[in-house]
Amino acid sequence: MEFYFDDNDFIWSVRTTDGKLVKSQFDSLLQKRWKSASEAGVCRYQLTNLQTKVLSGTFGFVAQLNANRATQRRVPQNLQKVNNSFDPIEFNFNKVAAQEVLLKPVHKEASGKMEDNAAVIINVSPLEFGNSLLVPSVTGNIPQRVTQEGLDLLVRLMLLSSDVNLKAGFNSPGGYASVNHQHYHLYYLRERLYLEKASVEHIAGPCFALTDFPSKGFAFQLHNDPALLAKNVFILVSYLCANEIAHNLFVTRGKRFDETPTDSYDTIRVFVWAREASFGVKEEIGFNPALCELAGHLLIKEPLAYEVVTEKDAAEMLDSITRPWYHQVRENIHNLFLAT
């Protein structure tokens, strides 16, 4: 069950076209065990080929109809603020069945540290192929809050993948998190997303801003140090948590901010959105604007909404829940990264 790795296993560049993809050991193991668990009935529903379309327009939004996730997933916990204490009575990942645990990532040089207690757990209400939850410390009972150590592990797992389709992200309480136990989503998406190449502008230090995307937010990129990327992103997320600002993160392979398009993606991009909070158990009619949706991957619940969704309508929603918070947070970015 343990999956041992070190920095020599990292894949720093991946192809943007399928070609003859040679799966990394990490991808092969994760996908094999995910398929086996799904076929064994661990999930609440079988994830057959989802109806998928790319919306016409500038941003290439990917819309998918997943009615099962809307009706059969576990009822989200009723979280009322960004910073909630861990409640052992509520559902948490100490309570999952053994067959839901797909692998336990362990850095070869991190014996005795948090990675020893990390687990990748299948999402029993999957949103896409391979949808799993990285829980950086299962028994540490950390509430649904980003930690620098958790981010560091997430970036390292992304670097173990040779598959351009692997995506990752995080929903805070108020940003449609459903379980108050620190976890990050992993999943594979065949379609390309605009954010993989979206233009950015420099603000301060390592922090950039999206310039031409409806979800107004901040961007970071990997150079050659996963720990430094995690540290930089954590500076911003810590500010959001300290000020009770709901947020979402999205992580993807992509082109470097300062390079022209090539056939390879040579960095990992991390996007952070401060957003309008949505507390309590709320369900939007078309889609819940969480980490996937803010990145342009729309998980739609109802056939009619799937049929009529347009880029204009989706873009207006994403802009409305991020723009005011983006401008509020941007005023503080220079101070946050003054020393970097």
Tab-separated table of C-alpha atoms in Angstrom:
chain	number	residue	atom	x	y	z
A	1	MET	CA	0.000	0.000	0.000
A	2	GLU	CA	2.926	2.373	0.702
A	3	PHE	CA	4.203	4.206	-2.362
A	4	TYR	CA	7.789	5.289	-1.785
A	5	PHE	CA	9.292	8.076	-3.865
A	6	ASP	CA	12.015	10.675	-3.814
A	7	ASP	CA	12.904	13.773	-5.800
A	8	ASN	CA	14.729	11.714	-8.433
A	9	ASP	CA	11.332	10.401	-9.534
A	10	PHE	CA	10.038	13.850	-10.492
A	11	ILE	CA	8.993	14.513	-14.095
A	12	TRP	CA	9.665	18.168	-14.798
A	13	SER	CA	8.153	18.416	-18.268
A	14	VAL	CA	5.155	16.685	-19.878
A	15	ARG	CA	3.835	16.633	-23.422
A	16	THR	CA	0.656	18.546	-24.203
A	17	THR	CA	-0.430	16.033	-26.829
A	18	ASP	CA	-1.338	12.435	-26.116
A	19	GLY	CA	1.128	10.786	-28.490
A	20	LYS	CA	2.367	7.525	-27.018
A	21	LEU	CA	2.171	8.463	-23.377
A	22	VAL	CA	4.299	6.345	-21.104
A	23	LYS	CA	2.552	6.327	-17.760
A	24	SER	CA	4.660	7.039	-14.732
A	25	GLN	CA	4.693	4.535	-11.898
A	26	PHE	CA	2.497	6.898	-9.883
A	27	ASP	CA	-0.118	7.259	-12.640
A	28	SER	CA	-0.159	3.524	-13.335
A	29	LEU	CA	-0.655	2.603	-9.706
A	30	LEU	CA	-3.239	5.272	-8.933
A	31	GLN	CA	-5.307	4.558	-12.033
A	32	LYS	CA	-5.133	0.779	-11.620
A	33	ARG	CA	-6.219	0.866	-7.986
A	34	TRP	CA	-8.887	3.492	-8.683
A	35	LYS	CA	-10.404	1.340	-11.428
A	36	SER	CA	-10.305	-1.767	-9.245
A	37	ALA	CA	-12.002	-0.019	-6.332
A	38	SER	CA	-14.636	1.516	-8.602
A	39	GLU	CA	-15.415	-1.787	-10.311
A	40	ALA	CA	-15.645	-3.476	-6.897
A	41	GLY	CA	-18.526	-1.167	-5.985
A	42	VAL	CA	-16.716	1.072	-3.523
A	43	CYS	CA	-18.179	4.209	-5.127
A	44	ARG	CA	-21.791	5.287	-4.724
A	45	TYR	CA	-22.244	5.119	-8.497
A	46	GLN	CA	-20.331	3.964	-11.552
A	47	LEU	CA	-18.659	6.782	-13.405
A	48	THR	CA	-19.484	5.882	-16.993
A	49	ASN	CA	-18.540	8.130	-19.883
A	50	LEU	CA	-19.784	11.534	-18.811
A	51	GLN	CA	-21.564	13.707	-21.336
A	52	THR	CA	-18.949	16.324	-22.086
A	53	LYS	CA	-18.794	19.340	-24.361
A	54	VAL	CA	-16.574	22.359	-24.826
A	55	LEU	CA	-18.646	25.530	-24.797
A	56	SER	CA	-18.205	27.875	-27.706
A	57	GLY	CA	-16.459	31.101	-26.857
A	58	THR	CA	-13.115	32.484	-25.772
A	59	PHE	CA	-12.336	30.342	-22.741
A	60	GLY	CA	-13.165	26.816	-23.864
A	61	PHE	CA	-15.138	25.967	-20.743
A	62	VAL	CA	-15.522	22.203	-20.360
A	63	ALA	CA	-19.080	21.286	-19.329
A	64	GLN	CA	-19.899	17.824	-17.972
A	65	LEU	CA	-23.222	16.363	-16.901
A	66	ASN	CA	-22.873	14.355	-13.669
A	67	ALA	CA	-26.371	13.984	-12.237
A	68	ASN	CA	-25.351	11.067	-10.012
A	69	ARG	CA	-22.897	13.186	-8.039
A	70	ALA	CA	-25.646	15.714	-7.407
A	71	THR	CA	-28.115	13.175	-6.035
A	72	GLN	CA	-26.029	10.398	-4.477
A	73	ARG	CA	-23.083	12.083	-2.763
A	74	ARG	CA	-22.813	12.322	1.016
A	75	VAL	CA	-24.646	15.368	2.401
A	76	PRO	CA	-22.034	18.135	2.844
A	77	GLN	CA	-21.263	19.179	6.405
A	78	ASN	CA	-22.931	22.379	7.570
A	79	LEU	CA	-19.812	24.547	7.955
A	80	GLN	CA	-20.461	28.133	9.005
A	81	LYS	CA	-17.023	29.780	8.839
A	82	VAL	CA	-13.679	29.406	7.092
A	83	ASN	CA	-11.838	28.380	10.262
A	84	ASN	CA	-13.716	25.487	11.843
A	85	SER	CA	-12.353	23.217	14.552
A	86	PHE	CA	-12.011	19.548	13.733
A	87	ASP	CA	-14.994	17.580	15.040
A	88	PRO	CA	-14.285	13.854	15.532
A	89	ILE	CA	-18.025	13.136	15.692
A	90	GLU	CA	-18.597	14.318	12.121
A	91	PHE	CA	-17.522	12.229	9.144
A	92	ASN	CA	-13.750	12.334	8.628
A	93	PHE	CA	-11.157	10.234	6.858
A	94	ASN	CA	-10.339	8.158	9.921
A	95	LYS	CA	-13.716	6.534	9.255
A	96	VAL	CA	-13.253	5.365	5.666
A	97	ALA	CA	-13.212	1.663	4.867
A	98	ALA	CA	-9.862	0.029	4.138
A	99	GLN	CA	-10.823	-0.630	0.508
A	100	GLU	CA	-11.191	3.110	-0.075
A	101	VAL	CA	-7.487	3.742	0.576
A	102	LEU	CA	-5.662	3.520	-2.753
A	103	LEU	CA	-2.091	4.229	-1.693
A	104	LYS	CA	-0.004	5.836	1.024
A	105	PRO	CA	2.659	8.168	-0.403
A	106	VAL	CA	5.899	8.257	1.584
A	107	HIS	CA	8.948	10.328	0.677
A	108	LYS	CA	12.011	8.145	1.169
A	109	GLU	CA	13.720	10.915	3.144
A	110	ALA	CA	10.676	11.786	5.259
A	111	SER	CA	10.446	8.791	7.560
A	112	GLY	CA	8.666	9.762	10.761
A	113	LYS	CA	7.217	12.942	9.280
A	114	MET	CA	3.658	13.733	8.205
A	115	GLU	CA	4.017	11.904	4.881
A	116	ASP	CA	4.123	8.629	6.810
A	117	ASN	CA	0.486	9.235	7.673
A	118	ALA	CA	-0.635	10.517	4.273
A	119	ALA	CA	-3.165	8.646	2.162
A	120	VAL	CA	-4.767	8.905	-1.250
A	121	ILE	CA	-8.397	7.843	-0.823
A	122	ILE	CA	-10.922	7.229	-3.570
A	123	ASN	CA	-13.722	9.775	-3.727
A	124	VAL	CA	-16.816	7.583	-3.405
A	125	SER	CA	-18.786	10.314	-5.226
A	126	PRO	CA	-16.357	10.845	-8.122
A	127	LEU	CA	-16.467	13.919	-10.302
A	128	GLU	CA	-14.192	12.468	-13.011
A	129	PHE	CA	-11.908	9.559	-13.783
A	130	GLY	CA	-9.392	8.912	-11.016
A	131	ASN	CA	-11.024	11.354	-8.609
A	132	SER	CA	-9.253	10.783	-5.313
A	133	LEU	CA	-8.582	12.722	-2.143
A	134	LEU	CA	-5.077	13.383	-0.882
A	135	VAL	CA	-5.234	13.491	2.906
A	136	PRO	CA	-1.773	14.653	4.034
A	137	SER	CA	-2.245	13.522	7.631
A	138	VAL	CA	-5.120	11.154	8.295
A	139	THR	CA	-4.779	10.824	12.054
A	140	GLY	CA	-3.459	14.380	12.519
A	141	ASN	CA	-7.106	15.503	12.424
A	142	ILE	CA	-6.324	18.796	10.707
A	143	PRO	CA	-9.500	20.681	9.744
A	144	GLN	CA	-10.145	21.631	6.123
A	145	ARG	CA	-7.410	24.214	5.987
A	146	VAL	CA	-4.399	24.401	3.665
A	147	THR	CA	-1.054	23.734	5.326
A	148	GLN	CA	2.364	24.349	3.850
A	149	GLU	CA	3.232	20.682	4.388
A	150	GLY	CA	0.060	19.568	2.648
A	151	LEU	CA	0.734	21.811	-0.331
A	152	ASP	CA	4.305	20.597	-0.534
A	153	LEU	CA	3.163	16.978	-0.710
A	154	LEU	CA	0.506	17.811	-3.293
A	155	VAL	CA	3.025	19.513	-5.598
A	156	ARG	CA	5.405	16.569	-5.249
A	157	LEU	CA	2.659	14.121	-6.217
A	158	MET	CA	1.873	16.241	-9.265
A	159	LEU	CA	5.555	15.996	-10.228
A	160	LEU	CA	5.371	12.201	-10.036
A	161	SER	CA	2.823	12.197	-12.875
A	162	SER	CA	3.681	12.095	-16.562
A	163	ASP	CA	0.032	12.667	-17.513
A	164	VAL	CA	-0.889	16.197	-18.601
A	165	ASN	CA	-4.489	15.388	-17.669
A	166	LEU	CA	-3.855	15.234	-13.909
A	167	LYS	CA	-5.467	18.106	-12.006
A	168	ALA	CA	-5.649	18.929	-8.317
A	169	GLY	CA	-7.285	21.449	-6.040
A	170	PHE	CA	-8.734	22.500	-2.726
A	171	ASN	CA	-12.062	23.894	-1.505
A	172	SER	CA	-12.143	25.851	1.746
A	173	PRO	CA	-15.181	26.004	4.004
A	174	GLY	CA	-17.352	28.609	2.332
A	175	GLY	CA	-15.853	27.488	-0.978
A	176	TYR	CA	-17.968	24.314	-1.150
A	177	ALA	CA	-15.798	22.097	1.033
A	178	SER	CA	-17.997	19.201	2.152
A	179	VAL	CA	-15.766	17.530	4.786
A	180	ASN	CA	-13.910	19.360	7.556
A	181	HIS	CA	-10.746	17.247	7.391
A	182	GLN	CA	-7.800	18.502	5.347
A	183	HIS	CA	-7.923	17.026	1.835
A	184	TYR	CA	-7.079	17.945	-1.737
A	185	HIS	CA	-8.805	16.642	-4.871
A	186	LEU	CA	-6.935	14.748	-7.589
A	187	TYR	CA	-8.503	13.754	-10.912
A	188	TYR	CA	-7.795	13.301	-14.617
A	189	LEU	CA	-9.454	15.471	-17.274
A	190	ARG	CA	-8.895	14.663	-20.960
A	191	GLU	CA	-9.880	18.106	-22.215
A	192	ARG	CA	-7.408	20.988	-22.176
A	193	LEU	CA	-8.194	24.010	-20.019
A	194	TYR	CA	-7.594	27.650	-20.855
A	195	LEU	CA	-5.778	28.133	-17.542
A	196	GLU	CA	-2.943	25.884	-18.680
A	197	LYS	CA	-1.774	28.739	-20.928
A	198	ALA	CA	-3.687	31.771	-19.638
A	199	SER	CA	-1.852	35.092	-19.552
A	200	VAL	CA	-0.826	36.584	-16.234
A	201	GLU	CA	0.676	39.826	-14.958
A	202	HIS	CA	3.224	40.213	-12.212
A	203	ILE	CA	2.069	41.781	-8.942
A	204	ALA	CA	4.828	41.242	-6.383
A	205	GLY	CA	7.444	38.624	-5.563
A	206	PRO	CA	6.256	35.212	-6.804
A	207	CYS	CA	2.610	36.290	-7.082
A	208	PHE	CA	0.915	36.978	-10.412
A	209	ALA	CA	-2.673	37.728	-11.420
A	210	LEU	CA	-4.874	36.315	-14.159
A	211	THR	CA	-5.462	39.022	-16.757
A	212	ASP	CA	-8.104	37.623	-19.109
A	213	PHE	CA	-10.200	35.034	-17.317
A	214	PRO	CA	-13.657	35.379	-15.722
A	215	SER	CA	-12.540	33.934	-12.372
A	216	LYS	CA	-10.418	36.774	-11.012
A	217	GLY	CA	-7.559	35.337	-9.024
A	218	PHE	CA	-3.873	34.887	-8.338
A	219	ALA	CA	-1.283	32.607	-9.909
A	220	PHE	CA	2.019	30.996	-8.915
A	221	GLN	CA	4.374	28.707	-10.819
A	222	LEU	CA	6.962	26.081	-10.026
A	223	HIS	CA	10.577	26.770	-10.905
A	224	ASN	CA	12.655	23.943	-9.454
A	225	ASP	CA	11.714	23.835	-5.781
A	226	PRO	CA	8.375	22.316	-4.696
A	227	ALA	CA	8.916	23.491	-1.119
A	228	LEU	CA	9.354	27.101	-2.235
A	229	LEU	CA	6.194	26.987	-4.352
A	230	ALA	CA	4.260	25.587	-1.390
A	231	LYS	CA	5.683	28.296	0.876
A	232	ASN	CA	4.715	31.092	-1.517
A	233	VAL	CA	1.153	29.847	-2.038
A	234	PHE	CA	0.776	29.302	1.692
A	235	ILE	CA	1.639	32.950	2.408
A	236	LEU	CA	-1.434	34.046	0.457
A	237	VAL	CA	-3.726	31.297	1.731
A	238	SER	CA	-2.720	32.039	5.328
A	239	TYR	CA	-3.802	35.635	4.808
A	240	LEU	CA	-7.168	34.483	3.457
A	241	CYS	CA	-7.706	32.141	6.411
A	242	ALA	CA	-6.689	34.786	8.938
A	243	ASN	CA	-9.269	37.142	7.464
A	244	GLU	CA	-12.049	34.541	7.136
A	245	ILE	CA	-12.073	34.810	3.339
A	246	ALA	CA	-13.368	31.725	1.514
A	247	HIS	CA	-11.081	30.427	-1.215
A	248	ASN	CA	-10.361	27.734	-3.782
A	249	LEU	CA	-7.119	26.407	-5.276
A	250	PHE	CA	-6.490	24.708	-8.609
A	251	VAL	CA	-3.257	22.991	-9.650
A	252	THR	CA	-2.336	21.967	-13.193
A	253	ARG	CA	0.576	21.413	-15.498
A	254	GLY	CA	1.028	24.383	-17.793
A	255	LYS	CA	3.351	26.619	-19.732
A	256	ARG	CA	5.724	28.916	-17.892
A	257	PHE	CA	4.431	32.440	-17.437
A	258	ASP	CA	7.196	33.968	-19.543
A	259	GLU	CA	7.410	31.464	-22.398
A	260	THR	CA	5.774	31.057	-25.792
A	261	PRO	CA	3.613	27.961	-26.351
A	262	THR	CA	5.466	24.698	-26.978
A	263	ASP	CA	4.532	21.034	-27.250
A	264	SER	CA	5.447	20.572	-23.593
A	265	TYR	CA	4.372	22.003	-20.282
A	266	ASP	CA	7.423	22.842	-18.200
A	267	THR	CA	5.874	24.040	-14.963
A	268	ILE	CA	3.095	23.508	-12.482
A	269	ARG	CA	0.649	26.373	-12.156
A	270	VAL	CA	-1.235	27.032	-8.924
A	271	PHE	CA	-4.251	29.335	-8.955
A	272	VAL	CA	-5.801	30.835	-5.829
A	273	TRP	CA	-9.208	32.499	-5.786
A	274	ALA	CA	-10.612	34.573	-2.950
A	275	ARG	CA	-14.351	34.339	-3.383
A	276	GLU	CA	-17.813	35.097	-2.080
A	277	ALA	CA	-18.538	32.638	0.701
A	278	SER	CA	-21.326	30.087	0.457
A	279	PHE	CA	-21.903	28.647	3.924
A	280	GLY	CA	-24.355	25.990	4.973
A	281	VAL	CA	-25.676	23.199	2.783
A	282	LYS	CA	-26.459	25.015	-0.454
A	283	GLU	CA	-27.052	23.640	-3.911
A	284	GLU	CA	-27.070	25.832	-7.006
A	285	ILE	CA	-29.406	24.804	-9.821
A	286	GLY	CA	-26.785	24.490	-12.550
A	287	PHE	CA	-23.450	24.000	-10.812
A	288	ASN	CA	-21.699	24.816	-7.571
A	289	PRO	CA	-18.812	27.212	-8.298
A	290	ALA	CA	-15.974	25.405	-6.523
A	291	LEU	CA	-12.387	24.557	-7.531
A	292	CYS	CA	-13.268	22.854	-10.846
A	293	GLU	CA	-15.753	25.469	-11.978
A	294	LEU	CA	-13.488	28.418	-11.172
A	295	ALA	CA	-10.885	26.735	-13.398
A	296	GLY	CA	-13.337	26.397	-16.301
A	297	HIS	CA	-14.440	22.788	-15.702
A	298	LEU	CA	-18.194	22.989	-15.092
A	299	LEU	CA	-19.760	20.059	-13.233
A	300	ILE	CA	-23.435	20.344	-14.117
A	301	LYS	CA	-26.157	18.502	-12.207
A	302	GLU	CA	-29.237	18.556	-14.409
A	303	PRO	CA	-29.770	17.657	-18.090
A	304	LEU	CA	-31.658	20.876	-18.858
A	305	ALA	CA	-28.952	23.050	-17.308
A	306	TYR	CA	-26.350	21.108	-19.298
A	307	GLU	CA	-28.240	21.709	-22.529
A	308	VAL	CA	-28.645	25.456	-22.088
A	309	VAL	CA	-25.407	26.493	-20.354
A	310	THR	CA	-23.421	29.151	-22.209
A	311	GLU	CA	-19.992	30.648	-21.694
A	312	LYS	CA	-21.562	34.058	-21.093
A	313	ASP	CA	-23.777	32.855	-18.239
A	314	ALA	CA	-21.008	30.829	-16.597
A	315	ALA	CA	-18.478	33.634	-16.975
A	316	GLU	CA	-20.811	36.149	-15.366
A	317	MET	CA	-21.312	33.888	-12.345
A	318	LEU	CA	-17.590	33.223	-11.907
A	319	ASP	CA	-16.746	36.903	-12.258
A	320	SER	CA	-19.401	37.990	-9.776
A	321	ILE	CA	-18.203	35.709	-6.978
A	322	THR	CA	-14.498	36.525	-7.379
A	323	ARG	CA	-14.052	40.093	-8.641
A	324	PRO	CA	-14.835	42.059	-5.409
A	325	TRP	CA	-12.703	39.747	-3.277
A	326	TYR	CA	-9.860	39.755	-5.785
A	327	HIS	CA	-9.605	43.537	-5.650
A	328	GLN	CA	-9.809	43.559	-1.866
A	329	VAL	CA	-7.006	41.013	-1.499
A	330	ARG	CA	-4.834	42.490	-4.254
A	331	GLU	CA	-4.383	45.663	-2.200
A	332	ASN	CA	-2.426	43.564	0.320
A	333	ILE	CA	-0.299	41.457	-2.042
A	334	HIS	CA	2.749	43.766	-2.020
A	335	ASN	CA	2.876	43.717	1.770
A	336	LEU	CA	2.487	39.939	1.875
A	337	PHE	CA	5.408	39.364	-0.482
A	338	LEU	CA	7.538	42.351	0.433
A	339	ALA	CA	10.476	40.223	1.552
A	340	THR	CA	10.356	37.643	-1.249
